[in-house]
Amino acid sequence: MPVLPGAEPYRHEGGEVGVLLCHGFTGSPQSMRPWAEYLAGRGLTVSLPLLPGHGTRWQDMQLTTWEDWYAEVDQALRELSARCERVFVMGLSMGGALTLRLAARHGEAVSGIVLVNPGNKVHGLAAKALPVVRHLVPSTKGIASDIAKPGAAEVGYDRVPLHAAHSLRRFFQVVDAELPQVTQPMVLLHSPQDHVVPPADSARVLSRVSSTDVKEVLLEQSYHVATLDHDAERIFEESWAFVTRLAPELVGEKGSASGG
């Protein structure tokens, strides 16, 4: 299937600091593209992959599982680690959960993480029914474009495939069990008004990780897809400040990363 316009993966070859960006469930790299370009413009090496089953049509996602999505970002991290001196991982929603698992499993290979409205649980009564319902009903109403900013839209599916949602639920359980293994410096930015992921998910992440260098930022003007919302610039600036604080020796004074 052809990739939806705007949903293409993005890659930028920069300096010795690499950043891996992970998009969300039923979303696409389009939701992270402005963030990726902001960091690329400051000289970082940036990788923003398209997760399997995403960016085409929701039926394609029915054939994928969380293992497929995680394998994609795991491979991207390994490629960045081979290329760069230091690597940071940043994610939105399910991309935040992918980020947390990469941090838990790769340890010192990940220098720091930035999470935006990270998902931790599939909520509601329907979640418990997923194991059965997914065999009876293929999809339900979509979750894309939860954005406060007028005119902003997310390139994502208008339906949620229930086989994939069931896999997402299992993935969140896996990640939740691994949260104590996360020790890296962390910035967590979340929206008090989020119609997809409740603030309770961010609170649980903060309570269970072992990280001691943690900054929490409230995104008061944004809904779930905050990377395309009113607070987008705040997210970009916080992530850049985070990288420059933790890897000052690799980031030049003029706002560009050094290296070949």
PDB file of C-alpha atoms in Angstrom:
ATOM      1  CA  MET A   1       0.000   0.000   0.000  1.00  0.00           C
ATOM      2  CA  PRO A   2       1.241   3.553  -0.723  1.00  0.00           C
ATOM      3  CA  VAL A   3       2.115   5.661   2.300  1.00  0.00           C
ATOM      4  CA  LEU A   4      -0.310   8.498   3.092  1.00  0.00           C
ATOM      5  CA  PRO A   5       1.003  11.950   2.073  1.00  0.00           C
ATOM      6  CA  GLY A   6       2.970  13.374   4.996  1.00  0.00           C
ATOM      7  CA  ALA A   7       3.295  10.025   6.792  1.00  0.00           C
ATOM      8  CA  GLU A   8       6.699   9.175   5.335  1.00  0.00           C
ATOM      9  CA  PRO A   9       9.624   8.341   7.653  1.00  0.00           C
ATOM     10  CA  TYR A  10      12.213  11.076   8.151  1.00  0.00           C
ATOM     11  CA  ARG A  11      15.989  10.930   8.499  1.00  0.00           C
ATOM     12  CA  HIS A  12      18.618  13.657   8.844  1.00  0.00           C
ATOM     13  CA  GLU A  13      22.376  13.123   8.992  1.00  0.00           C
ATOM     14  CA  GLY A  14      23.873  15.529  11.496  1.00  0.00           C
ATOM     15  CA  GLY A  15      26.543  15.421  14.178  1.00  0.00           C
ATOM     16  CA  GLU A  16      27.562  13.070  16.966  1.00  0.00           C
ATOM     17  CA  VAL A  17      24.335  13.446  18.938  1.00  0.00           C
ATOM     18  CA  GLY A  18      21.496  11.275  17.648  1.00  0.00           C
ATOM     19  CA  VAL A  19      17.798  11.490  18.423  1.00  0.00           C
ATOM     20  CA  LEU A  20      15.253   8.741  17.780  1.00  0.00           C
ATOM     21  CA  LEU A  21      11.631   9.936  17.630  1.00  0.00           C
ATOM     22  CA  CYS A  22       8.737   7.459  18.099  1.00  0.00           C
ATOM     23  CA  HIS A  23       5.206   8.280  16.912  1.00  0.00           C
ATOM     24  CA  GLY A  24       1.956   7.047  18.406  1.00  0.00           C
ATOM     25  CA  PHE A  25      -0.646   4.293  17.910  1.00  0.00           C
ATOM     26  CA  THR A  26      -2.556   4.663  14.585  1.00  0.00           C
ATOM     27  CA  GLY A  27      -0.549   7.861  13.973  1.00  0.00           C
ATOM     28  CA  SER A  28       2.438   8.528  11.729  1.00  0.00           C
ATOM     29  CA  PRO A  29       5.751  10.434  11.542  1.00  0.00           C
ATOM     30  CA  GLN A  30       3.735  13.502  10.451  1.00  0.00           C
ATOM     31  CA  SER A  31       2.807  14.173  14.099  1.00  0.00           C
ATOM     32  CA  MET A  32       6.518  14.333  14.967  1.00  0.00           C
ATOM     33  CA  ARG A  33       7.889  15.909  11.782  1.00  0.00           C
ATOM     34  CA  PRO A  34       8.085  19.540  13.035  1.00  0.00           C
ATOM     35  CA  TRP A  35       9.928  18.305  16.149  1.00  0.00           C
ATOM     36  CA  ALA A  36      12.306  16.225  14.027  1.00  0.00           C
ATOM     37  CA  GLU A  37      13.037  19.169  11.730  1.00  0.00           C
ATOM     38  CA  TYR A  38      13.598  21.490  14.697  1.00  0.00           C
ATOM     39  CA  LEU A  39      16.272  19.160  16.108  1.00  0.00           C
ATOM     40  CA  ALA A  40      17.779  18.518  12.674  1.00  0.00           C
ATOM     41  CA  GLY A  41      18.057  22.273  12.209  1.00  0.00           C
ATOM     42  CA  ARG A  42      20.273  22.366  15.299  1.00  0.00           C
ATOM     43  CA  GLY A  43      22.690  19.869  13.817  1.00  0.00           C
ATOM     44  CA  LEU A  44      21.525  16.649  15.436  1.00  0.00           C
ATOM     45  CA  THR A  45      21.297  13.325  13.629  1.00  0.00           C
ATOM     46  CA  VAL A  46      17.591  12.487  13.617  1.00  0.00           C
ATOM     47  CA  SER A  47      15.710   9.246  12.921  1.00  0.00           C
ATOM     48  CA  LEU A  48      11.888   9.205  12.742  1.00  0.00           C
ATOM     49  CA  PRO A  49      10.742   5.778  11.484  1.00  0.00           C
ATOM     50  CA  LEU A  50       7.278   4.790  10.259  1.00  0.00           C
ATOM     51  CA  LEU A  51       5.995   1.964  12.450  1.00  0.00           C
ATOM     52  CA  PRO A  52       4.794  -1.222  10.667  1.00  0.00           C
ATOM     53  CA  GLY A  53       1.097  -1.161   9.796  1.00  0.00           C
ATOM     54  CA  HIS A  54       0.919   2.616  10.163  1.00  0.00           C
ATOM     55  CA  GLY A  55       0.661   5.389   7.595  1.00  0.00           C
ATOM     56  CA  THR A  56      -1.282   3.424   4.958  1.00  0.00           C
ATOM     57  CA  ARG A  57      -4.757   2.119   5.927  1.00  0.00           C
ATOM     58  CA  TRP A  58      -6.054   0.753   9.199  1.00  0.00           C
ATOM     59  CA  GLN A  59      -6.630  -2.729   7.731  1.00  0.00           C
ATOM     60  CA  ASP A  60      -2.852  -3.089   7.295  1.00  0.00           C
ATOM     61  CA  MET A  61      -2.399  -2.545  11.015  1.00  0.00           C
ATOM     62  CA  GLN A  62      -4.602  -5.558  11.826  1.00  0.00           C
ATOM     63  CA  LEU A  63      -1.720  -7.758  10.653  1.00  0.00           C
ATOM     64  CA  THR A  64       0.854  -6.235  13.036  1.00  0.00           C
ATOM     65  CA  THR A  65       1.547  -6.500  16.755  1.00  0.00           C
ATOM     66  CA  TRP A  66       3.500  -4.578  19.368  1.00  0.00           C
ATOM     67  CA  GLU A  67       6.499  -6.811  18.698  1.00  0.00           C
ATOM     68  CA  ASP A  68       6.597  -5.432  15.133  1.00  0.00           C
ATOM     69  CA  TRP A  69       6.380  -1.812  16.285  1.00  0.00           C
ATOM     70  CA  TYR A  70       9.039  -2.295  18.942  1.00  0.00           C
ATOM     71  CA  ALA A  71      11.380  -4.127  16.545  1.00  0.00           C
ATOM     72  CA  GLU A  72      11.286  -1.118  14.202  1.00  0.00           C
ATOM     73  CA  VAL A  73      12.405   1.406  16.838  1.00  0.00           C
ATOM     74  CA  ASP A  74      14.875  -1.061  18.335  1.00  0.00           C
ATOM     75  CA  GLN A  75      16.572  -1.384  14.958  1.00  0.00           C
ATOM     76  CA  ALA A  76      16.555   2.392  14.480  1.00  0.00           C
ATOM     77  CA  LEU A  77      18.193   2.841  17.885  1.00  0.00           C
ATOM     78  CA  ARG A  78      20.917   0.329  17.048  1.00  0.00           C
ATOM     79  CA  GLU A  79      21.641   2.160  13.789  1.00  0.00           C
ATOM     80  CA  LEU A  80      21.871   5.526  15.575  1.00  0.00           C
ATOM     81  CA  SER A  81      24.090   4.054  18.295  1.00  0.00           C
ATOM     82  CA  ALA A  82      26.512   2.770  15.659  1.00  0.00           C
ATOM     83  CA  ARG A  83      26.610   6.205  14.045  1.00  0.00           C
ATOM     84  CA  CYS A  84      26.522   8.611  17.026  1.00  0.00           C
ATOM     85  CA  GLU A  85      28.442   9.242  20.249  1.00  0.00           C
ATOM     86  CA  ARG A  86      25.292   9.875  22.302  1.00  0.00           C
ATOM     87  CA  VAL A  87      21.671   8.931  21.576  1.00  0.00           C
ATOM     88  CA  PHE A  88      18.436  10.300  23.029  1.00  0.00           C
ATOM     89  CA  VAL A  89      14.966   8.796  22.528  1.00  0.00           C
ATOM     90  CA  MET A  90      11.742  10.809  22.467  1.00  0.00           C
ATOM     91  CA  GLY A  91       8.151   9.661  21.987  1.00  0.00           C
ATOM     92  CA  LEU A  92       4.494  10.671  21.854  1.00  0.00           C
ATOM     93  CA  SER A  93       1.692   8.543  23.334  1.00  0.00           C
ATOM     94  CA  MET A  94       2.437   4.875  22.472  1.00  0.00           C
ATOM     95  CA  GLY A  95       5.749   6.262  21.201  1.00  0.00           C
ATOM     96  CA  GLY A  96       6.387   7.210  24.823  1.00  0.00           C
ATOM     97  CA  ALA A  97       5.859   3.582  25.859  1.00  0.00           C
ATOM     98  CA  LEU A  98       8.227   2.461  23.087  1.00  0.00           C
ATOM     99  CA  THR A  99      10.747   5.003  24.390  1.00  0.00           C
ATOM    100  CA  LEU A 100      10.457   3.670  27.929  1.00  0.00           C
ATOM    101  CA  ARG A 101      11.036   0.071  26.804  1.00  0.00           C
ATOM    102  CA  LEU A 102      14.098   1.087  24.778  1.00  0.00           C
ATOM    103  CA  ALA A 103      15.441   2.857  27.860  1.00  0.00           C
ATOM    104  CA  ALA A 104      14.741  -0.149  30.099  1.00  0.00           C
ATOM    105  CA  ARG A 105      16.383  -2.634  27.765  1.00  0.00           C
ATOM    106  CA  HIS A 106      19.292  -0.655  26.303  1.00  0.00           C
ATOM    107  CA  GLY A 107      20.515   1.022  29.500  1.00  0.00           C
ATOM    108  CA  GLU A 108      23.514   3.294  28.975  1.00  0.00           C
ATOM    109  CA  ALA A 109      23.095   3.223  25.184  1.00  0.00           C
ATOM    110  CA  VAL A 110      20.232   5.687  25.781  1.00  0.00           C
ATOM    111  CA  SER A 111      21.527   8.953  27.277  1.00  0.00           C
ATOM    112  CA  GLY A 112      18.126  10.414  28.108  1.00  0.00           C
ATOM    113  CA  ILE A 113      14.430  10.293  27.209  1.00  0.00           C
ATOM    114  CA  VAL A 114      11.670  12.814  26.513  1.00  0.00           C
ATOM    115  CA  LEU A 115       8.039  11.689  26.815  1.00  0.00           C
ATOM    116  CA  VAL A 116       4.942  13.540  25.595  1.00  0.00           C
ATOM    117  CA  ASN A 117       1.598  12.268  26.934  1.00  0.00           C
ATOM    118  CA  PRO A 118       2.949   8.707  27.261  1.00  0.00           C
ATOM    119  CA  GLY A 119       0.417   5.874  27.232  1.00  0.00           C
ATOM    120  CA  ASN A 120       0.523   3.289  30.020  1.00  0.00           C
ATOM    121  CA  LYS A 121      -2.841   1.540  29.896  1.00  0.00           C
ATOM    122  CA  VAL A 122      -5.841   0.940  27.614  1.00  0.00           C
ATOM    123  CA  HIS A 123      -8.663   2.435  29.654  1.00  0.00           C
ATOM    124  CA  GLY A 124     -12.392   1.817  29.924  1.00  0.00           C
ATOM    125  CA  LEU A 125     -14.646  -1.192  30.222  1.00  0.00           C
ATOM    126  CA  ALA A 126     -14.079  -2.040  26.561  1.00  0.00           C
ATOM    127  CA  ALA A 127     -10.422  -2.767  27.277  1.00  0.00           C
ATOM    128  CA  LYS A 128     -11.309  -5.892  29.249  1.00  0.00           C
ATOM    129  CA  ALA A 129     -13.546  -7.082  26.415  1.00  0.00           C
ATOM    130  CA  LEU A 130     -10.881  -6.696  23.722  1.00  0.00           C
ATOM    131  CA  PRO A 131      -9.719 -10.355  23.740  1.00  0.00           C
ATOM    132  CA  VAL A 132     -13.221 -11.424  22.643  1.00  0.00           C
ATOM    133  CA  VAL A 133     -14.610  -8.370  20.832  1.00  0.00           C
ATOM    134  CA  ARG A 134     -11.668  -8.155  18.413  1.00  0.00           C
ATOM    135  CA  HIS A 135     -12.865 -11.423  16.829  1.00  0.00           C
ATOM    136  CA  LEU A 136     -16.376 -10.026  16.317  1.00  0.00           C
ATOM    137  CA  VAL A 137     -15.779  -6.379  15.389  1.00  0.00           C
ATOM    138  CA  PRO A 138     -12.743  -5.385  13.287  1.00  0.00           C
ATOM    139  CA  SER A 139     -12.474  -1.743  14.324  1.00  0.00           C
ATOM    140  CA  THR A 140     -13.856   1.137  16.363  1.00  0.00           C
ATOM    141  CA  LYS A 141     -13.865   4.929  16.157  1.00  0.00           C
ATOM    142  CA  GLY A 142     -10.454   6.531  15.652  1.00  0.00           C
ATOM    143  CA  ILE A 143      -8.423   8.589  18.130  1.00  0.00           C
ATOM    144  CA  ALA A 144      -6.429  10.785  15.741  1.00  0.00           C
ATOM    145  CA  SER A 145      -6.282  14.600  15.791  1.00  0.00           C
ATOM    146  CA  ASP A 146      -6.996  15.302  19.474  1.00  0.00           C
ATOM    147  CA  ILE A 147      -5.606  18.827  19.030  1.00  0.00           C
ATOM    148  CA  ALA A 148      -6.777  22.142  20.515  1.00  0.00           C
ATOM    149  CA  LYS A 149      -5.137  24.351  17.875  1.00  0.00           C
ATOM    150  CA  PRO A 150      -7.586  25.373  15.113  1.00  0.00           C
ATOM    151  CA  GLY A 151      -6.628  24.101  11.667  1.00  0.00           C
ATOM    152  CA  ALA A 152      -4.073  21.566  12.940  1.00  0.00           C
ATOM    153  CA  ALA A 153      -4.655  17.942  11.936  1.00  0.00           C
ATOM    154  CA  GLU A 154      -2.885  14.638  12.440  1.00  0.00           C
ATOM    155  CA  VAL A 155      -2.268  12.177   9.609  1.00  0.00           C
ATOM    156  CA  GLY A 156      -3.607   9.033  11.253  1.00  0.00           C
ATOM    157  CA  TYR A 157      -6.333   6.421  10.926  1.00  0.00           C
ATOM    158  CA  ASP A 158     -10.023   7.248  11.383  1.00  0.00           C
ATOM    159  CA  ARG A 159     -10.529   3.736  12.779  1.00  0.00           C
ATOM    160  CA  VAL A 160      -8.769   1.803  15.559  1.00  0.00           C
ATOM    161  CA  PRO A 161      -8.151  -1.830  14.500  1.00  0.00           C
ATOM    162  CA  LEU A 162      -9.103  -3.978  17.485  1.00  0.00           C
ATOM    163  CA  HIS A 163      -6.557  -6.760  16.962  1.00  0.00           C
ATOM    164  CA  ALA A 164      -3.876  -4.064  17.161  1.00  0.00           C
ATOM    165  CA  ALA A 165      -5.573  -2.458  20.174  1.00  0.00           C
ATOM    166  CA  HIS A 166      -5.486  -5.816  21.959  1.00  0.00           C
ATOM    167  CA  SER A 167      -1.766  -6.062  21.222  1.00  0.00           C
ATOM    168  CA  LEU A 168      -1.277  -2.493  22.465  1.00  0.00           C
ATOM    169  CA  ARG A 169      -2.944  -3.440  25.748  1.00  0.00           C
ATOM    170  CA  ARG A 170      -0.503  -6.322  26.194  1.00  0.00           C
ATOM    171  CA  PHE A 171       2.411  -4.056  25.285  1.00  0.00           C
ATOM    172  CA  PHE A 172       1.458  -1.516  27.951  1.00  0.00           C
ATOM    173  CA  GLN A 173       1.458  -4.327  30.529  1.00  0.00           C
ATOM    174  CA  VAL A 174       4.961  -5.381  29.429  1.00  0.00           C
ATOM    175  CA  VAL A 175       6.269  -1.818  29.624  1.00  0.00           C
ATOM    176  CA  ASP A 176       4.656  -1.132  32.995  1.00  0.00           C
ATOM    177  CA  ALA A 177       6.474  -4.132  34.489  1.00  0.00           C
ATOM    178  CA  GLU A 178       9.793  -2.815  33.117  1.00  0.00           C
ATOM    179  CA  LEU A 179       9.448   0.798  34.323  1.00  0.00           C
ATOM    180  CA  PRO A 180      11.667   0.270  37.418  1.00  0.00           C
ATOM    181  CA  GLN A 181      14.508  -0.580  35.006  1.00  0.00           C
ATOM    182  CA  VAL A 182      14.351   2.929  33.522  1.00  0.00           C
ATOM    183  CA  THR A 183      17.163   4.961  35.112  1.00  0.00           C
ATOM    184  CA  GLN A 184      17.963   7.619  32.486  1.00  0.00           C
ATOM    185  CA  PRO A 185      17.432  11.360  32.871  1.00  0.00           C
ATOM    186  CA  MET A 186      13.894  12.139  31.742  1.00  0.00           C
ATOM    187  CA  VAL A 187      11.644  15.014  30.733  1.00  0.00           C
ATOM    188  CA  LEU A 188       7.923  14.190  30.832  1.00  0.00           C
ATOM    189  CA  LEU A 189       5.540  16.691  29.268  1.00  0.00           C
ATOM    190  CA  HIS A 190       1.814  16.086  29.547  1.00  0.00           C
ATOM    191  CA  SER A 191      -1.497  17.789  28.854  1.00  0.00           C
ATOM    192  CA  PRO A 192      -4.010  18.131  31.718  1.00  0.00           C
ATOM    193  CA  GLN A 193      -6.714  18.145  28.991  1.00  0.00           C
ATOM    194  CA  ASP A 194      -6.072  14.970  27.009  1.00  0.00           C
ATOM    195  CA  HIS A 195      -8.990  13.072  25.487  1.00  0.00           C
ATOM    196  CA  VAL A 196      -6.924   9.991  24.552  1.00  0.00           C
ATOM    197  CA  VAL A 197      -4.496   9.355  27.435  1.00  0.00           C
ATOM    198  CA  PRO A 198      -5.509  10.478  30.952  1.00  0.00           C
ATOM    199  CA  PRO A 199      -3.032  12.275  33.263  1.00  0.00           C
ATOM    200  CA  ALA A 200      -3.043   9.126  35.429  1.00  0.00           C
ATOM    201  CA  ASP A 201      -0.776   7.443  32.864  1.00  0.00           C
ATOM    202  CA  SER A 202       1.925  10.091  33.252  1.00  0.00           C
ATOM    203  CA  ALA A 203       1.568   9.953  37.029  1.00  0.00           C
ATOM    204  CA  ARG A 204       2.096   6.190  37.012  1.00  0.00           C
ATOM    205  CA  VAL A 205       5.180   6.464  34.804  1.00  0.00           C
ATOM    206  CA  LEU A 206       6.660   9.096  37.117  1.00  0.00           C
ATOM    207  CA  SER A 207       5.950   6.947  40.177  1.00  0.00           C
ATOM    208  CA  ARG A 208       7.463   3.726  38.821  1.00  0.00           C
ATOM    209  CA  VAL A 209      10.643   4.698  36.957  1.00  0.00           C
ATOM    210  CA  SER A 210      13.958   4.651  38.825  1.00  0.00           C
ATOM    211  CA  SER A 211      15.222   7.850  37.180  1.00  0.00           C
ATOM    212  CA  THR A 212      16.389  10.527  39.619  1.00  0.00           C
ATOM    213  CA  ASP A 213      16.968  13.328  37.078  1.00  0.00           C
ATOM    214  CA  VAL A 214      13.342  14.019  36.171  1.00  0.00           C
ATOM    215  CA  LYS A 215      11.543  17.141  34.947  1.00  0.00           C
ATOM    216  CA  GLU A 216       7.758  17.298  34.645  1.00  0.00           C
ATOM    217  CA  VAL A 217       6.194  19.940  32.393  1.00  0.00           C
ATOM    218  CA  LEU A 218       2.480  20.690  32.049  1.00  0.00           C
ATOM    219  CA  LEU A 219       1.199  21.529  28.567  1.00  0.00           C
ATOM    220  CA  GLU A 220      -1.742  23.690  29.580  1.00  0.00           C
ATOM    221  CA  GLN A 221      -2.741  24.811  26.067  1.00  0.00           C
ATOM    222  CA  SER A 222      -2.697  21.445  24.294  1.00  0.00           C
ATOM    223  CA  TYR A 223      -4.643  18.216  23.963  1.00  0.00           C
ATOM    224  CA  HIS A 224      -3.146  14.778  23.235  1.00  0.00           C
ATOM    225  CA  VAL A 225      -1.170  15.429  20.037  1.00  0.00           C
ATOM    226  CA  ALA A 226       0.755  18.223  21.727  1.00  0.00           C
ATOM    227  CA  THR A 227       3.576  18.052  19.172  1.00  0.00           C
ATOM    228  CA  LEU A 228       1.197  19.699  16.650  1.00  0.00           C
ATOM    229  CA  ASP A 229      -0.602  21.887  19.196  1.00  0.00           C
ATOM    230  CA  HIS A 230      -0.180  25.268  20.907  1.00  0.00           C
ATOM    231  CA  ASP A 231       2.655  23.979  23.150  1.00  0.00           C
ATOM    232  CA  ALA A 232       4.692  22.395  20.349  1.00  0.00           C
ATOM    233  CA  GLU A 233       7.451  25.003  20.526  1.00  0.00           C
ATOM    234  CA  ARG A 234       7.717  24.463  24.289  1.00  0.00           C
ATOM    235  CA  ILE A 235       8.238  20.720  23.688  1.00  0.00           C
ATOM    236  CA  PHE A 236      10.919  21.377  21.072  1.00  0.00           C
ATOM    237  CA  GLU A 237      12.762  23.895  23.264  1.00  0.00           C
ATOM    238  CA  GLU A 238      12.627  21.681  26.363  1.00  0.00           C
ATOM    239  CA  SER A 239      14.036  18.725  24.413  1.00  0.00           C
ATOM    240  CA  TRP A 240      16.850  20.823  22.937  1.00  0.00           C
ATOM    241  CA  ALA A 241      17.750  22.243  26.360  1.00  0.00           C
ATOM    242  CA  PHE A 242      17.760  18.683  27.732  1.00  0.00           C
ATOM    243  CA  VAL A 243      20.178  17.472  25.042  1.00  0.00           C
ATOM    244  CA  THR A 244      22.514  20.451  25.432  1.00  0.00           C
ATOM    245  CA  ARG A 245      22.590  19.985  29.216  1.00  0.00           C
ATOM    246  CA  LEU A 246      23.444  16.286  29.022  1.00  0.00           C
ATOM    247  CA  ALA A 247      25.788  16.350  26.024  1.00  0.00           C
ATOM    248  CA  PRO A 248      27.401  19.813  26.139  1.00  0.00           C
ATOM    249  CA  GLU A 249      30.737  18.538  24.878  1.00  0.00           C
ATOM    250  CA  LEU A 250      29.113  17.418  21.616  1.00  0.00           C
ATOM    251  CA  VAL A 251      26.899  20.430  20.962  1.00  0.00           C
ATOM    252  CA  GLY A 252      28.497  23.578  19.564  1.00  0.00           C
ATOM    253  CA  GLU A 253      27.966  27.028  21.038  1.00  0.00           C
ATOM    254  CA  LYS A 254      26.038  28.262  17.988  1.00  0.00           C
ATOM    255  CA  GLY A 255      23.308  25.699  18.411  1.00  0.00           C
ATOM    256  CA  SER A 256      24.603  22.945  16.186  1.00  0.00           C
ATOM    257  CA  ALA A 257      25.996  19.564  17.101  1.00  0.00           C
ATOM    258  CA  SER A 258      29.634  18.979  16.333  1.00  0.00           C
ATOM    259  CA  GLY A 259      31.008  16.016  14.452  1.00  0.00           C
ATOM    260  CA  GLY A 260      31.218  14.717  10.896  1.00  0.00           C
TER     261      GLY A 260
END
